[in-house]
C-alpha cells in the first residue's frame, strides 16, 4: 500500500461511521434481516468503465464497521488504472453483512474513483503542467477527495484556510500587493504566501515582493506566457510557482500546456466529477469449503 | 420558507460543523487574520448559470457558526429557478468573517444547487413520469442531497436501508418472489415492499404477491409498456408503483416518458451532478451607514 | 445469531460508549482500583425471573469497551425465553474489568430484556393480532428498544418521522382525509401512508382514498369489528392494514383478539416496561487453570 | 427555576440532540412537510394522571433544537405535583415545528416525570427514611434520571463509579472489611467509603473501621433494627449512614419506616418506572392576534 | 499493569483521537508520505531526565490509532522512577507509522510524566502529609492528569463538581457554616462535605457541624498546628481530614510537614508542571529478521 | 477584538464543551445547587501576577455554555499586558451559574495566559530573532495554544503534520538532502519544505536544494553565525529562513540574539508554561439595581 495516495485513517473512520449511521438509523437493514442465517458469499468489485481507482481504505472500513469478520482483499491499490471488467478487490463472509455494507462501500469507491479518474484525465492533457486541486471540495470529504487527487496523479493545493496564506483582492484592500506580501511574511514566517493576480504588472510586483506562488487568474495562453517570461527573467530558479486558474477545462487545458507555467488548478475535479461506475458482483458460496 | 424542500436542522448543523472544522483546523483562517480590524462588507450570492437553488439553510448556518453577528437574507428559497445574474441572497457584517465562511457556504450551495438543477432537468424531460432518487448519494450528505432532490421537483425513494424493504435477487435466494414478498409483509407489516424484476413474468408474480412497488430493471421502452399493461389489467387502481431504472439518462429518458410507468429513478442526479456555478460578490461597506 | 432480532452495530457501539462515559467520568472505577492486580474471575448472567432475553450485543460491547481481553459467551440469544435460574451467558477474565463493566452490561440487558418480556406477554394475549410498537421509546435508545420488540415477537411500526407518513387530525386540517392521502401519495410515492381515524366513516374514507394502514383510535371491540367488516367487504385482499390503538393493556387486549383487525399497538411495551431481573454471579477463578 | 432539581445543561443538550437525530434521520418529518406554510398553533402540556413533573428543560430544549422561534413557557417546574387535567406548560409557534418536536418532548417529559412520580410515592411511604437512588439507570440518561429523582424528593446515591467507593464482597476478597476500609481511606482520602453488609457482625466491623455508609443487604425489619441499635450505641452522632437495600417495594417499605435507619435505596424508581401520562393538546391559532 | 495508576480507557481513546485529528487534518503526514514503502523500524522511548513515568496507555493508543499493526511494549509502567537514559518502552513496525504517531505519543507521555514527576517531588518533601490534587487541571485532560497524580504517589481530591460538596464563602452567604454543612448533609447524604476555612473558629465550627474535610486556607504552619490540636482534642479518630492549601510550593512545604495535618493540596502539580523530557530513538530495522 | 490573536470559534466551542462535561458529569454542581434561588453576582477577573492575557474567548464560551443569560465583558483583549491587580473582565448574572463556570473559565484563562506570558518573555529576550512555536503542545489544545503564542507576540510554526513538509534524518534515509528536498517539492509544490540540519555542510546543501527553511539543530552561537554567513552569501534575499532550535531557554537565548538567524523555536513555551495566576473576585449584587 502506497501511503501517499491514501487519506489519514482517522478521517476514513469518521467518514465511514457517519455514512453507516445515515444508512442504518434507526432499524438497520430491513431487507438483509430477511435472509436465512448463515448464508456465506463472495463479492467482487468490478469496474464497469475506464478510470482510476481511489477509496479502497473507505470500502475496507465500511465492511469492517458492519462486520469485522468479513475478509477484504484488494487486487488493485488506489491510483491503479482500470478498464471495464477490471477486478479491483474481493470480500468474503456473511451474505447479510455484505449486502448491508454494499452501497456505503460503493458510494465511497465510486465517488473517490470518479475524482481520481477526472484528475488523471486532466493530468494527461495538461502535461507538462502539473494539476493542483482547490478547496472546492464536497463538504465533509476534504481529506478523502484530496487523497483521491493524489491517487489520480494530481497535487494538493492548500488543504484548508489554516495551512497557507492566499491573498486575493479583498485581503489586499488599501495595502497593495507588496505591503500585503510583506505583512503575510512577517506574520506567518516560513509559510507559503500565494497571491492572486489578474495582470502582468501585478504578477511582477508579487514576484518582486517575495510571493511563493502566483495565481494567474482568467488569463489567455498568451498572457500566461508573458507572465512566465517576465518572472523567469527576473527571478530564475528561485522564482515563485506560477499557477493557471479560472475555468480551465479538459477541452481548453491543452492550449495552456506549453506556456511554461508550473501548474493548472481546477475545482471541478473535486466538486463536479461524476462517479466511476464500479459494481459489486455477489455470489453465494455456501457450497464452497471454508478456507 | 417551504419546509418540505429543506433538510432537517440537525443534519444541517452537523454537516456545517464538520465542514468548518475541516477548513479551519488548527489555526483558523491565516489570510483573513491579516485584515485590519473593523472592516465591514456586504456580499451577494449571484448565480453564474441557469439552474435551481438548494442549500440556503446550509449557507446560513455556515455564516452563523463562523460569526453569529452576520446578517443573512435570501431573496430566493430552495427550489427557485435562477438565470445567470440572478441574486440569491446577501450577507452583511465583518469582512473577515465573510471571507472565512465564503468557501464553506459556496461548497454547500454549489453542490446542492447542482443536484437540484440536475433533478429539474430530468423532471422536465421525464414528464409525466415522476423522478425518484436512490441511495447513491455522497457519503455524509444523504439528508441534504435528498432535500435538494425535493427542491428540484423530484421525489425521495427510501431514505436508507431502515425505511422500507427492497428485495433483489440476492435477498430472494431459494425463496422466490412470492414467498419473499409474503415473508417481508409478515415481518415488516405496513412497510413498503419493493421488488426488483428483470422480466415480465417476475413483474406479474411480484404484483400478484402484493408488492407495493416494482423496479423494472434495464428494460426497453417496449418491455416497460408490456409490464405496465399487464399490471394495470390485473390490479387497476390498487396496483403497485412501477419504477423504471438502470442507466436512464437525460438523453434516453424521453423514450420512456410515454410508457405509462409511474417513476424513473436515477443515481446520477445525486452522485454525479456537477456544481451549479454560484459566486459571492463582496463589497467593502465601511462608508455605508449602519442600519 | 439471528440478525433480525439485533440492533445495528453502530447503534450498539454508540449507546455503550455513552453509558460507559457516564459511569466512569472522570476517575474511573475507584473501587475496582483497590483490587490486587491479576485476580481472574468467571461471571455468569443468570435470570432471576421468567421472561425473554434481549440486549446481549450491548452486554458484549460493554465488556469489550472496558477490556478487550475479556471473553464473553452466550448460551442464549436475544428472543430466548428464560425462567428463574436460566443461565444466559458467561464472561471470563480480569475480575477488576468484570466488576467495572458489570452494571453497564446489566442496565442494558435488564432494560432490553424487560421490553422483550413485556412484548412477548402482549403477543401471546393478542394472538392472532400482531403487536406493533410506537415511537414512544426511551430517548436515545430507539434502535435498541425496537430490536428488543422484535426479539419479543412484536413488529416494528415506523422507526421515526422519516420513514413513513402518518396523518393525524392536525395534519389534515382543512384538507380532509381523501385529499390528505392523495397529497401524501403524490409527495411521497411508494411510502406507507397511515391515517388515524376515530369513526367508521373516516375509516371507510381513508381506505377508499388508498391509505396503506389505518389506526382505529380508542374504539371498542364492537366498533373495531364494524370497521373490519366494512373494509374487508370493500377492499378484500388489497385492503389497508387495520391497527387498534389507544390504551390497550395486557388486561384488555384479549377482548380485541377476535375482532379480525391486523395489529394492536402499544407504547407501554417500550416506555413503561420494568426491567427483567438478571444478575451476574461472579466467582474468583485464580485457582482454575487457564484454557 | 430551582436549579437543584434540574440536570446540568450540557447533559440536556446532548440527550436531546441524540433523540432528535434518531427521530429525524435522514429525511426529517415527512408528515409535517405536508402542512401548508405559515400555520400557527398553541400547544398545551396537560397531565392525564396524578404524579410529579420532571424533564421540562428537556422539553424546552427539544422545541428549541427543532425551531428556535418557538416560545415555550412553563406553568409548573420540575418537582410540582399534578392531577389529571393540570396544565404544565405551553408552546407557541409554527404548527409544523410543534408537531415535529412533540413526540421527542413528550418522551422525555413522560419518562422523567414517571421517575419523579415513582420516587415521590416511595418517599411518602418510607418517611422518615429518605430515599436513595442507585446506578440502575437507563443507559445514556443517568444525569437526567438522577435529577428526576431529586425532583421527586429523593436523594442521589453515588452518581457513578468515579465518585465514591463501594465495597462489596468481591472487592474485599482476602482482605476482610477492616483492612478493606482502611485501604480505601488511604487510597481515596476524604471520599465516601460505603460497605455492603449482610450480617450484624459485618455491620459492627464496618462501622468500627470507619465506613461512612453501610448497606444493609436483604435484611428483615428486625435485623435492621438490631443493626441500628448496635451502631447508634457505639458511634452516636458520628456514626455511618445506614441504608436499607434489596428488593424493597412500595408494598414492603412501610415495614422498614420505623427501624431508625437513615435511607432506603431502590433501583426500580429509575429502571422500572412507567411513564407519567402527559399529553400535548394542540390548537390552530391563525386567527388569534400575534402578541 | 497496575490499574489504579491508569485513567479509564474511554478517556484515553477519546483524548488520543482528538490529538490525532488535530495533528493530521486534513492531509495527513506530508513528510512521512515521502518515505519509500516498506521501511521498518524499531523505536525506543528513553528518558532524558530524572522523573516518574505516566501516560503509557495514551502512547500505546496513539500508535494503535495510527496503525494497529505496530507492536508496543513497555519496560516500565506508570509510576516507575526513571533516570537519564532509562528505557521506558519500544515500538516496532512501519517507519512511516512510527514517525506519524511520534509527536502525539510524546506529547502525552511528556506532559503526564511531567505531572507525575512534579507530584513525586512534592510527595517526598511533604511526607508524612499526603498530597492532594485539585480541579486546576488542563481543560480536556482531567482524567489523564488525575491518573498521573496517582502514578506520582499523590491522591485525588474531588474529580469534579459532581462528586462531592465543597463549601466556600460564596456558598455559605447568609447561612453560616453550621447551617451550610447541615443543609449539604441533608441534600446529599453520604457524600463528602468539605469546608474552606480561614480562621480557627471557623475550623472548630465546621468540625462540630460534621464536615468531612476542612481546607485550611492560606495559614502559617503555626496556625495550622493550632487547628490540628483543636480538632484532634475535640473529635479524636472520627475527626474531619485537615487539608493545607494556598500557595504551598516545593520550597515551602517542608515547613508544614510536621504540623499534624493530613494533606496538602496543590494546583501547580497539574496546571504548571513542565514536561518530562522523553525522547524516541528510531532505528531502521529492515535488515533485522522479522520475529 | 483582534481576530489574529484568537483561535477559530469551532475549536473554542469544542474545547469548552469537553471541559464542562468533564467537570459536571453526571450530577452537575452539587455545591451551587445549595444556593437559594435568585442570588445575583458580579465577578471580576483580576490578574495576581505580571504577564500577558490569552483565552478570553474560552472564558466567554464557558459562561455562555453554562448559562446564556450571563453577561461577560472584557476590559482587556488577548495579547494585553497585565500587572498584579489588573482587571481583565467582568461577569454579571446568577451567582450559581458563575460559581459553576468559574473553574473551567479560569483553567482556560490561566493556562493560555501562561503560554502567552512565557512567549512574551522569550520574544523580548530573543529580539531581533522572532519566536516560533512547535508541535509540542498539550494534546487537544493545539488551536488554543497556537493562538496564545500569537497573543504573546510569537509566530506559529507549522500547525500540524498536514501543513508543511519537515525533513529529519529519518525521512531522508538513503536519499540525502538534495534529493529529499527535490522529492518534497515535486510531490507538494508550493508548500514549505523545512530541513533539519546539524552541520554547516548540510545547511549549505539544503539551501542549495531549495529548502524554504532550515532548522539549525543544537548549534552554538558561533556555529549559527557560520551558517548565517554561508547562506546569506550564497542566496541573498531569496534565502531560506534560518531557525535556531534545541534546548534554547530564557537564560541562553540572549547569546543567540545577535547571530543574524531569523527565528528561534521553543517547545517549552507551550508544553511547560506555568499558569498565569488569575483570580475571579465575586461579589453578591442583589442590592444593586438591575441595568
mmCIF file of N, CA and C in Angstrom, chain B residues 69-120:
data_model
loop_
_atom_site.group_PDB
_atom_site.id
_atom_site.type_symbol
_atom_site.label_atom_id
_atom_site.label_comp_id
_atom_site.label_asym_id
_atom_site.label_seq_id
_atom_site.Cartn_x
_atom_site.Cartn_y
_atom_site.Cartn_z
ATOM 1 N N UNK B 69 -22.966 37.292 14.401
ATOM 2 C CA UNK B 69 -23.453 38.655 14.160
ATOM 3 C C UNK B 69 -23.663 38.948 12.674
ATOM 4 N N UNK B 70 -23.279 38.065 11.800
ATOM 5 C CA UNK B 70 -23.538 38.274 10.375
ATOM 6 C C UNK B 70 -25.044 38.201 10.115
ATOM 7 N N UNK B 71 -25.500 39.043 9.192
ATOM 8 C CA UNK B 71 -26.934 39.048 8.850
ATOM 9 C C UNK B 71 -27.106 38.491 7.437
ATOM 10 N N UNK B 72 -27.811 37.364 7.354
ATOM 11 C CA UNK B 72 -28.000 36.700 6.067
ATOM 12 C C UNK B 72 -29.458 36.837 5.636
ATOM 13 N N UNK B 73 -29.679 37.233 4.414
ATOM 14 C CA UNK B 73 -31.051 37.303 3.889
ATOM 15 C C UNK B 73 -31.118 36.678 2.509
ATOM 16 N N UNK B 74 -32.188 35.942 2.274
ATOM 17 C CA UNK B 74 -32.335 35.243 0.996
ATOM 18 C C UNK B 74 -33.427 35.872 0.171
ATOM 19 N N UNK B 75 -33.090 36.190 -1.068
ATOM 20 C CA UNK B 75 -34.105 36.664 -1.995
ATOM 21 C C UNK B 75 -34.851 35.479 -2.612
ATOM 22 N N UNK B 76 -34.164 34.355 -2.689
ATOM 23 C CA UNK B 76 -34.763 33.156 -3.291
ATOM 24 C C UNK B 76 -34.657 31.982 -2.330
ATOM 25 N N UNK B 77 -35.677 31.150 -2.339
ATOM 26 C CA UNK B 77 -35.684 29.974 -1.469
ATOM 27 C C UNK B 77 -35.279 28.737 -2.283
ATOM 28 N N UNK B 78 -34.960 27.670 -1.595
ATOM 29 C CA UNK B 78 -34.640 26.422 -2.271
ATOM 30 C C UNK B 78 -35.775 26.034 -3.212
ATOM 31 N N UNK B 79 -35.418 25.648 -4.400
ATOM 32 C CA UNK B 79 -36.419 25.276 -5.381
ATOM 33 C C UNK B 79 -36.625 26.350 -6.442
ATOM 34 N N UNK B 80 -36.130 27.556 -6.171
ATOM 35 C CA UNK B 80 -36.306 28.649 -7.139
ATOM 36 C C UNK B 80 -35.387 28.460 -8.338
ATOM 37 N N UNK B 81 -35.898 28.840 -9.504
ATOM 38 C CA UNK B 81 -35.081 28.786 -10.717
ATOM 39 C C UNK B 81 -34.222 30.042 -10.805
ATOM 40 N N UNK B 82 -33.007 29.891 -11.283
ATOM 41 C CA UNK B 82 -32.125 31.053 -11.469
ATOM 42 C C UNK B 82 -31.559 31.074 -12.890
ATOM 43 N N UNK B 83 -31.200 32.285 -13.285
ATOM 44 C CA UNK B 83 -30.518 32.521 -14.556
ATOM 45 C C UNK B 83 -29.159 33.144 -14.226
ATOM 46 N N UNK B 84 -28.260 33.197 -15.181
ATOM 47 C CA UNK B 84 -27.012 33.917 -14.924
ATOM 48 C C UNK B 84 -27.333 35.339 -14.486
ATOM 49 N N UNK B 85 -26.784 35.738 -13.340
ATOM 50 C CA UNK B 85 -27.022 37.073 -12.831
ATOM 51 C C UNK B 85 -28.080 37.155 -11.751
ATOM 52 N N UNK B 86 -28.834 36.085 -11.547
ATOM 53 C CA UNK B 86 -29.875 36.117 -10.516
ATOM 54 C C UNK B 86 -29.238 36.298 -9.135
ATOM 55 N N UNK B 87 -29.781 37.238 -8.381
ATOM 56 C CA UNK B 87 -29.329 37.432 -6.996
ATOM 57 C C UNK B 87 -30.084 36.460 -6.093
ATOM 58 N N UNK B 88 -29.352 35.675 -5.337
ATOM 59 C CA UNK B 88 -29.966 34.645 -4.490
ATOM 60 C C UNK B 88 -30.111 35.128 -3.060
ATOM 61 N N UNK B 89 -29.113 35.852 -2.559
ATOM 62 C CA UNK B 89 -29.187 36.322 -1.177
ATOM 63 C C UNK B 89 -28.020 37.228 -0.857
ATOM 64 N N UNK B 90 -28.041 37.774 0.359
ATOM 65 C CA UNK B 90 -26.978 38.696 0.770
ATOM 66 C C UNK B 90 -26.514 38.399 2.185
ATOM 67 N N UNK B 91 -25.284 38.806 2.455
ATOM 68 C CA UNK B 91 -24.711 38.690 3.804
ATOM 69 C C UNK B 91 -24.100 40.026 4.153
ATOM 70 N N UNK B 92 -24.377 40.506 5.358
ATOM 71 C CA UNK B 92 -23.778 41.760 5.823
ATOM 72 C C UNK B 92 -23.043 41.540 7.135
ATOM 73 N N UNK B 93 -21.886 42.177 7.249
ATOM 74 C CA UNK B 93 -21.169 42.100 8.524
ATOM 75 C C UNK B 93 -19.671 42.206 8.321
ATOM 76 N N UNK B 94 -18.928 41.647 9.270
ATOM 77 C CA UNK B 94 -17.474 41.787 9.254
ATOM 78 C C UNK B 94 -16.873 41.109 8.024
ATOM 79 N N UNK B 95 -16.070 41.849 7.278
ATOM 80 C CA UNK B 95 -15.404 41.315 6.086
ATOM 81 C C UNK B 95 -14.628 40.030 6.405
ATOM 82 N N UNK B 96 -13.886 40.039 7.506
ATOM 83 C CA UNK B 96 -13.062 38.875 7.822
ATOM 84 C C UNK B 96 -13.929 37.635 7.998
ATOM 85 N N UNK B 97 -15.041 37.782 8.668
ATOM 86 C CA UNK B 97 -15.927 36.632 8.888
ATOM 87 C C UNK B 97 -16.520 36.138 7.573
ATOM 88 N N UNK B 98 -16.907 37.078 6.728
ATOM 89 C CA UNK B 98 -17.493 36.679 5.444
ATOM 90 C C UNK B 98 -16.478 35.909 4.610
ATOM 91 N N UNK B 99 -15.237 36.404 4.574
ATOM 92 C CA UNK B 99 -14.214 35.710 3.781
ATOM 93 C C UNK B 99 -13.923 34.315 4.339
ATOM 94 N N UNK B 100 -13.946 34.190 5.656
ATOM 95 C CA UNK B 100 -13.657 32.884 6.262
ATOM 96 C C UNK B 100 -14.743 31.867 5.938
ATOM 97 N N UNK B 101 -15.982 32.307 5.945
ATOM 98 C CA UNK B 101 -17.094 31.371 5.716
ATOM 99 C C UNK B 101 -17.412 31.163 4.241
ATOM 100 N N UNK B 102 -16.877 32.030 3.386
ATOM 101 C CA UNK B 102 -17.284 32.052 1.983
ATOM 102 C C UNK B 102 -17.221 30.682 1.291
ATOM 103 N N UNK B 103 -16.084 30.053 1.338
ATOM 104 C CA UNK B 103 -15.904 28.820 0.575
ATOM 105 C C UNK B 103 -16.798 27.693 1.105
ATOM 106 N N UNK B 104 -16.916 27.603 2.447
ATOM 107 C CA UNK B 104 -17.798 26.574 3.012
ATOM 108 C C UNK B 104 -19.232 26.787 2.551
ATOM 109 N N UNK B 105 -19.683 28.028 2.632
ATOM 110 C CA UNK B 105 -21.050 28.317 2.200
ATOM 111 C C UNK B 105 -21.235 27.983 0.719
ATOM 112 N N UNK B 106 -20.273 28.384 -0.083
ATOM 113 C CA UNK B 106 -20.391 28.125 -1.527
ATOM 114 C C UNK B 106 -20.293 26.638 -1.851
ATOM 115 N N UNK B 107 -19.464 25.918 -1.131
ATOM 116 C CA UNK B 107 -19.371 24.480 -1.407
ATOM 117 C C UNK B 107 -20.718 23.784 -1.197
ATOM 118 N N UNK B 108 -21.420 24.148 -0.129
ATOM 119 C CA UNK B 108 -22.748 23.566 0.086
ATOM 120 C C UNK B 108 -23.725 24.041 -0.993
ATOM 121 N N UNK B 109 -23.757 25.339 -1.176
ATOM 122 C CA UNK B 109 -24.741 25.915 -2.079
ATOM 123 C C UNK B 109 -24.526 25.416 -3.512
ATOM 124 N N UNK B 110 -23.280 25.373 -3.940
ATOM 125 C CA UNK B 110 -22.978 24.930 -5.298
ATOM 126 C C UNK B 110 -23.321 23.465 -5.509
ATOM 127 N N UNK B 111 -22.935 22.647 -4.535
ATOM 128 C CA UNK B 111 -23.183 21.214 -4.690
ATOM 129 C C UNK B 111 -24.683 20.905 -4.662
ATOM 130 N N UNK B 112 -25.380 21.443 -3.684
ATOM 131 C CA UNK B 112 -26.796 21.098 -3.538
ATOM 132 C C UNK B 112 -27.630 21.729 -4.650
ATOM 133 N N UNK B 113 -27.264 22.924 -5.069
ATOM 134 C CA UNK B 113 -27.954 23.516 -6.221
ATOM 135 C C UNK B 113 -27.655 22.713 -7.484
ATOM 136 N N UNK B 114 -26.457 22.171 -7.551
ATOM 137 C CA UNK B 114 -26.120 21.309 -8.686
ATOM 138 C C UNK B 114 -27.028 20.092 -8.729
ATOM 139 N N UNK B 115 -27.275 19.491 -7.589
ATOM 140 C CA UNK B 115 -28.194 18.349 -7.532
ATOM 141 C C UNK B 115 -29.597 18.778 -7.947
ATOM 142 N N UNK B 116 -30.073 19.878 -7.377
ATOM 143 C CA UNK B 116 -31.434 20.336 -7.689
ATOM 144 C C UNK B 116 -31.583 20.654 -9.175
ATOM 145 N N UNK B 117 -30.527 21.220 -9.724
ATOM 146 C CA UNK B 117 -30.560 21.581 -11.147
ATOM 147 C C UNK B 117 -30.654 20.335 -12.030
ATOM 148 N N UNK B 118 -29.831 19.360 -11.713
ATOM 149 C CA UNK B 118 -29.856 18.123 -12.478
ATOM 150 C C UNK B 118 -31.212 17.418 -12.351
ATOM 151 N N UNK B 119 -31.782 17.459 -11.170
ATOM 152 C CA UNK B 119 -33.098 16.847 -10.949
ATOM 153 C C UNK B 119 -34.154 17.545 -11.801
ATOM 154 N N UNK B 120 -34.148 18.876 -11.760
ATOM 155 C CA UNK B 120 -35.151 19.633 -12.515
ATOM 156 C C UNK B 120 -35.104 19.289 -14.009
#
